XYZ file of C-alpha atoms in Angstrom:
399
model
C 107.440 -10.866 85.838
C 110.264 -10.595 88.379
C 112.720 -13.461 88.766
C 112.140 -15.607 91.886
C 114.804 -15.214 94.563
C 115.388 -18.985 94.420
C 114.914 -21.297 91.457
C 114.953 -25.034 90.880
C 117.950 -24.371 88.620
C 119.886 -22.957 91.597
C 119.337 -26.206 93.513
C 120.405 -28.334 90.546
C 123.513 -26.235 89.923
C 124.468 -26.169 93.590
C 123.827 -29.792 94.504
C 123.265 -31.586 91.185
C 126.865 -32.720 90.559
C 127.118 -34.308 94.016
C 123.681 -35.897 93.638
C 124.551 -37.391 90.245
C 127.823 -38.783 91.617
C 126.056 -40.350 94.605
C 123.355 -41.931 92.441
C 125.453 -42.912 89.421
C 123.938 -45.904 87.678
C 120.499 -45.308 89.224
C 119.441 -42.260 87.181
C 117.867 -42.581 83.744
C 119.250 -40.807 80.695
C 116.018 -38.794 80.418
C 116.402 -37.581 84.011
C 120.029 -36.604 83.421
C 118.997 -34.661 80.320
C 116.330 -32.797 82.298
C 118.833 -31.839 84.985
C 121.321 -30.621 82.390
C 118.662 -28.613 80.536
C 117.412 -26.886 83.689
C 120.949 -26.092 84.851
C 121.820 -24.533 81.467
C 118.516 -22.751 80.827
C 118.945 -19.020 80.195
C 122.668 -19.063 80.775
C 125.619 -18.380 78.480
C 125.916 -22.141 77.982
C 122.989 -22.000 75.529
C 123.927 -18.752 73.808
C 121.499 -15.904 73.293
C 121.140 -12.381 71.929
C 121.579 -8.748 72.890
C 118.621 -6.403 72.452
C 118.609 -2.592 72.518
C 115.723 -0.154 72.829
C 115.291 2.052 69.770
C 114.253 4.999 71.958
C 116.404 5.087 75.103
C 119.296 2.746 74.198
C 118.568 0.461 77.141
C 120.500 -2.741 76.385
C 119.881 -6.195 77.791
C 121.245 -9.689 77.322
C 118.728 -12.499 76.832
C 120.049 -16.036 77.079
C 118.333 -18.859 75.222
C 115.825 -21.125 76.957
C 116.277 -24.881 77.106
C 112.610 -25.391 76.088
C 112.498 -28.620 78.072
C 108.932 -29.411 79.104
C 110.030 -30.096 82.687
C 111.809 -26.759 83.141
C 109.896 -24.322 85.398
C 111.311 -21.273 83.576
C 110.281 -22.387 80.096
C 106.657 -23.261 80.719
C 105.245 -19.737 80.961
C 105.977 -18.838 77.338
C 105.030 -22.343 76.177
C 101.657 -22.048 77.912
C 100.969 -18.655 76.305
C 101.731 -19.977 72.842
C 99.522 -23.035 73.405
C 96.661 -20.922 74.764
C 96.806 -18.533 71.830
C 96.320 -21.526 69.528
C 93.452 -22.916 71.641
C 91.524 -19.653 71.971
C 89.721 -20.083 68.669
C 88.482 -23.527 69.772
C 86.558 -22.271 72.825
C 82.787 -22.526 72.703
C 80.405 -20.005 74.340
C 79.096 -22.502 76.902
C 79.926 -23.333 80.535
C 83.003 -25.531 80.942
C 83.440 -28.213 83.589
C 86.543 -29.555 85.305
C 86.652 -33.301 86.018
C 89.564 -35.070 87.738
C 90.300 -38.817 87.528
C 92.805 -40.154 90.086
C 94.532 -43.533 90.318
C 94.460 -45.400 93.667
C 97.767 -45.676 95.542
C 98.098 -49.395 94.707
C 97.942 -48.556 90.997
C 100.214 -45.536 91.408
C 102.867 -47.925 92.747
C 102.632 -49.932 89.529
C 102.725 -46.726 87.488
C 105.952 -45.711 89.224
C 107.653 -48.685 87.548
C 105.658 -48.565 84.285
C 105.082 -44.888 83.588
C 104.508 -44.948 79.836
C 102.084 -47.882 79.934
C 100.040 -46.827 82.980
C 99.834 -43.132 82.118
C 98.564 -44.112 78.678
C 95.914 -46.349 80.260
C 94.893 -43.509 82.567
C 94.340 -41.206 79.608
C 92.401 -43.780 77.594
C 90.225 -45.179 80.403
C 89.241 -41.746 81.761
C 88.406 -40.386 78.300
C 86.397 -43.486 77.375
C 84.538 -43.239 80.672
C 83.495 -39.646 80.238
C 82.585 -39.992 76.565
C 80.569 -43.190 77.221
C 78.545 -41.760 80.115
C 77.929 -38.494 78.261
C 76.625 -40.405 75.250
C 74.115 -42.375 77.337
C 70.553 -41.056 76.691
C 69.670 -41.112 80.403
C 72.559 -38.771 81.193
C 73.421 -36.266 78.434
C 72.888 -38.175 75.205
C 75.503 -36.282 73.239
C 79.003 -36.452 71.789
C 81.304 -34.309 73.911
C 84.808 -32.899 73.555
C 87.555 -33.445 76.124
C 90.929 -31.840 76.772
C 92.968 -33.972 79.203
C 96.097 -32.863 81.059
C 98.288 -35.347 82.938
C 99.712 -34.444 86.346
C 101.827 -36.979 88.218
C 102.450 -35.123 91.486
C 100.818 -33.968 94.670
C 101.617 -30.616 96.249
C 104.515 -32.204 98.186
C 105.903 -33.668 94.914
C 104.924 -37.213 95.871
C 103.893 -39.569 93.061
C 100.165 -38.971 92.529
C 99.051 -39.681 88.913
C 95.778 -38.035 87.837
C 94.271 -36.298 84.823
C 92.500 -32.955 84.736
C 89.763 -32.772 82.114
C 88.249 -29.592 80.739
C 84.894 -30.343 79.104
C 82.201 -28.093 77.556
C 78.861 -28.383 79.335
C 77.117 -30.116 76.476
C 77.695 -31.790 73.138
C 76.363 -32.538 69.692
C 73.401 -34.886 69.420
C 74.041 -38.312 67.809
C 72.317 -37.223 64.592
C 74.413 -34.030 64.503
C 71.348 -31.790 64.263
C 71.327 -29.999 67.629
C 73.415 -28.934 70.593
C 72.500 -30.728 73.808
C 73.212 -28.706 76.961
C 73.686 -30.264 80.379
C 71.610 -29.196 83.345
C 72.697 -25.868 84.865
C 75.488 -26.474 87.370
C 75.531 -30.248 86.790
C 77.456 -32.159 84.154
C 77.533 -35.914 84.833
C 77.052 -38.068 87.973
C 80.407 -38.559 89.678
C 79.599 -41.970 91.144
C 78.631 -43.365 87.754
C 81.857 -41.993 86.280
C 83.871 -43.534 89.112
C 82.397 -47.027 88.720
C 82.879 -47.171 84.963
C 86.394 -45.714 85.210
C 87.312 -48.405 87.741
C 86.019 -51.211 85.512
C 87.548 -49.917 82.287
C 90.934 -49.194 83.805
C 91.217 -52.589 85.486
C 90.201 -54.356 82.288
C 92.852 -52.495 80.314
C 95.449 -53.033 83.034
C 94.885 -56.803 83.140
C 95.084 -56.986 79.342
C 98.352 -55.058 79.422
C 99.739 -57.464 82.045
C 98.715 -60.501 80.003
C 100.429 -59.018 76.963
C 103.681 -58.838 78.934
C 103.975 -55.050 78.653
C 104.523 -54.444 82.388
C 107.779 -54.759 84.327
C 108.167 -55.224 88.074
C 111.131 -55.050 90.410
C 111.943 -54.537 94.078
C 108.925 -54.838 96.391
C 106.616 -55.397 93.405
C 108.614 -58.188 91.756
C 105.983 -60.801 92.720
C 103.369 -59.009 90.588
C 104.927 -60.453 87.465
C 103.016 -63.620 88.368
C 99.423 -63.567 87.087
C 97.892 -64.908 90.311
C 99.809 -62.453 92.506
C 98.784 -59.643 90.190
C 95.115 -60.648 90.381
C 95.309 -60.807 94.190
C 96.876 -57.337 94.257
C 93.991 -55.925 92.213
C 91.175 -57.740 94.033
C 90.626 -55.117 96.780
C 90.539 -52.365 94.159
C 87.428 -53.826 92.552
C 85.372 -52.835 95.602
C 87.182 -49.640 96.620
C 85.843 -46.221 95.639
C 88.016 -44.617 92.973
C 88.306 -40.853 93.235
C 86.598 -38.882 90.490
C 86.001 -35.234 91.252
C 83.914 -32.680 89.354
C 84.253 -28.980 90.092
C 81.622 -26.335 89.478
C 81.553 -24.792 85.973
C 83.867 -21.970 84.999
C 82.597 -18.440 84.632
C 83.097 -18.351 80.878
C 85.638 -18.887 78.088
C 88.008 -16.299 79.584
C 88.015 -18.178 82.894
C 88.757 -21.407 81.016
C 91.799 -19.813 79.402
C 92.999 -18.496 82.760
C 92.589 -21.939 84.304
C 94.314 -23.754 81.465
C 97.259 -21.360 81.664
C 97.848 -22.601 85.225
C 97.465 -26.305 84.462
C 98.547 -27.259 80.954
C 102.258 -26.555 81.329
C 102.714 -26.897 85.075
C 105.697 -28.869 86.396
C 106.210 -30.696 89.694
C 107.045 -27.483 91.564
C 107.217 -23.830 90.543
C 110.220 -21.798 91.640
C 107.834 -19.334 93.289
C 107.104 -21.985 95.948
C 110.738 -22.307 97.005
C 111.730 -20.610 100.265
C 115.273 -21.660 101.195
C 118.038 -24.017 100.083
C 121.420 -25.205 101.307
C 123.554 -28.317 100.910
C 121.472 -30.167 103.500
C 117.847 -29.178 102.829
C 115.256 -27.393 100.724
C 112.234 -25.612 102.211
C 109.145 -24.922 100.100
C 105.451 -24.071 100.372
C 102.842 -26.767 99.867
C 99.093 -27.225 100.192
C 97.471 -29.956 102.294
C 94.248 -30.651 100.386
C 92.849 -32.710 103.262
C 92.382 -29.464 105.200
C 89.679 -27.057 104.031
C 90.663 -23.987 106.053
C 93.510 -21.540 105.559
C 95.654 -23.886 107.650
C 96.097 -26.007 104.521
C 98.983 -23.756 103.406
C 102.171 -25.086 105.028
C 105.928 -25.291 104.745
C 107.889 -28.476 104.173
C 111.627 -29.088 104.511
C 113.204 -32.008 102.678
C 116.774 -33.210 102.486
C 118.239 -31.773 99.287
C 118.857 -35.276 97.929
C 115.205 -36.154 98.508
C 113.976 -32.927 96.909
C 115.915 -33.683 93.719
C 114.721 -37.296 93.739
C 111.083 -36.223 94.059
C 111.418 -33.703 91.254
C 112.945 -36.265 88.882
C 110.237 -38.834 89.663
C 107.952 -36.705 87.474
C 110.135 -36.722 84.364
C 107.859 -38.172 81.703
C 108.962 -40.926 79.319
C 110.205 -39.642 75.991
C 107.400 -39.271 73.458
C 104.557 -39.369 75.986
C 102.120 -36.495 75.362
C 100.804 -34.952 78.578
C 98.016 -32.977 76.839
C 95.528 -34.975 74.764
C 92.207 -34.323 73.074
C 89.287 -36.725 72.717
C 85.765 -36.890 71.326
C 84.798 -33.762 69.434
C 88.277 -32.338 70.087
C 90.199 -35.289 68.616
C 92.640 -33.837 66.103
C 91.323 -35.766 63.114
C 88.022 -33.870 63.049
C 88.421 -31.108 65.639
C 88.017 -28.145 63.285
C 84.883 -29.575 61.624
C 83.303 -30.489 64.971
C 83.930 -27.059 66.490
C 82.545 -25.369 63.396
C 79.426 -27.542 63.614
C 79.047 -26.850 67.335
C 79.261 -23.096 66.708
C 76.713 -23.408 63.942
C 74.335 -25.250 66.246
C 74.940 -22.651 68.948
C 74.299 -19.967 66.292
C 77.614 -18.278 67.056
C 79.912 -17.182 64.269
C 83.614 -17.722 64.729
C 85.186 -14.493 65.910
C 87.958 -12.940 63.842
C 89.173 -10.943 66.846
C 92.616 -12.177 67.884
C 93.073 -9.574 70.611
C 93.764 -12.144 73.306
C 96.364 -13.911 71.228
C 98.057 -10.592 70.502
C 97.976 -9.612 74.150
C 99.870 -12.709 75.186
C 102.296 -12.838 72.253
C 105.649 -13.605 73.922
C 107.623 -12.603 70.815
C 107.078 -8.834 71.066
C 109.289 -7.589 73.921
C 109.166 -3.958 74.957
C 111.673 -1.815 76.836
C 111.231 -2.044 80.631
C 112.435 1.549 80.955
C 110.378 3.457 78.393
C 108.159 0.876 76.674
C 109.921 1.317 73.354
C 110.598 -1.389 70.782
C 113.549 -3.677 71.492
C 115.651 -4.719 68.502
C 118.270 -7.486 68.380
C 121.767 -6.054 67.817
C 123.843 -9.179 68.419
C 123.413 -12.948 68.479
C 126.033 -15.079 70.219
C 126.606 -18.822 70.178
C 126.650 -21.359 73.019
C 129.352 -20.622 75.567
C 130.338 -17.334 73.877
C 130.581 -13.927 75.579
C 128.541 -11.104 74.013
C 130.476 -8.054 72.809
C 127.848 -5.593 74.035
C 127.311 -4.940 77.731
C 123.885 -4.606 79.375
C 122.922 -1.168 80.676
C 121.290 -0.068 83.900
C 119.278 3.088 84.643
C 122.565 4.735 85.736
C 124.740 3.912 82.749
C 122.420 3.867 79.739
C 122.921 6.614 77.181
C 120.021 8.571 75.815
C 119.926 8.737 72.023
C 118.812 12.019 70.502
C 116.279 11.128 67.813
C 115.276 14.696 66.989
């Protein structure tokens, strides 16, 4: 894959020092660490290695990745590794995509209480889906859920929501049969929305009573129980957005979809158009518009672009991919084995997809030969070997 002409790292390197100086004392340690990691990613600051092709002597320098989960450059390889591990867990059934979104009034609270509210979002949405699926009048089965947290909209505004990938069916309560959902229909969205609203508000109020929420600025009054209750009152009657997409085409389509969602960050470098000291221009999608006119350009002040990006830095230790129901880690392997047995499908021993996406087997871009590491250098060091180009590489006679 070719390197984008402009990267988030370029913006951080070019304007980050000035931004940090201007906002000193108002930036969290986690946000500073993310900025530093992205600025250093795949540069000499992190060290690296020199690789040479065994066939044509093409030589290249590969700098180490920061491996930070917010770094746009690191997520491609991380997604491939994660998908290779998940491939064996896929079931030969249709998969559905369900999205649970928090109202703006709750998103404001989440902005000041990320760890607590994001955790409630995960738990309430998973409990909602599992409860409705288990109801005999709906599906009447135990289902598996993979949830992925996103905290942004296309314009990098704060927009917390979870994407759920769910097989179109589950195991019956007695464990003796696989229960499939109706073709093209998983669960009623309105029923999901109403239960999600009730469960989330119940958990939110309990969290407030336990004193686990903090408020400041325009929301400082919400520390008071009565003010908090008044703030939530309109939300009890509002429609909460739950969206269900049509089923995927098959397990391969699920993998392709997950590769785009599981390790996504607030903005990919491929969306960046231009940058200078004053502004950043990037592509975004207006989901309120259904036609091709939804694809637009936005220009933000560079300070605002960096601020919006850092809004989506997750609290340390918060997992953005979680598994529930049949896919809960404690019994995932046994449940998948039982589901395959009920579906009369033997687990495949073919790991061709995993091999095809193995990021640890680089090949020569010139001749396709095997690249071998000839030098490893430490952080900040200069490699002894020089990279080659098509005009200066030397052909090795292997005859």
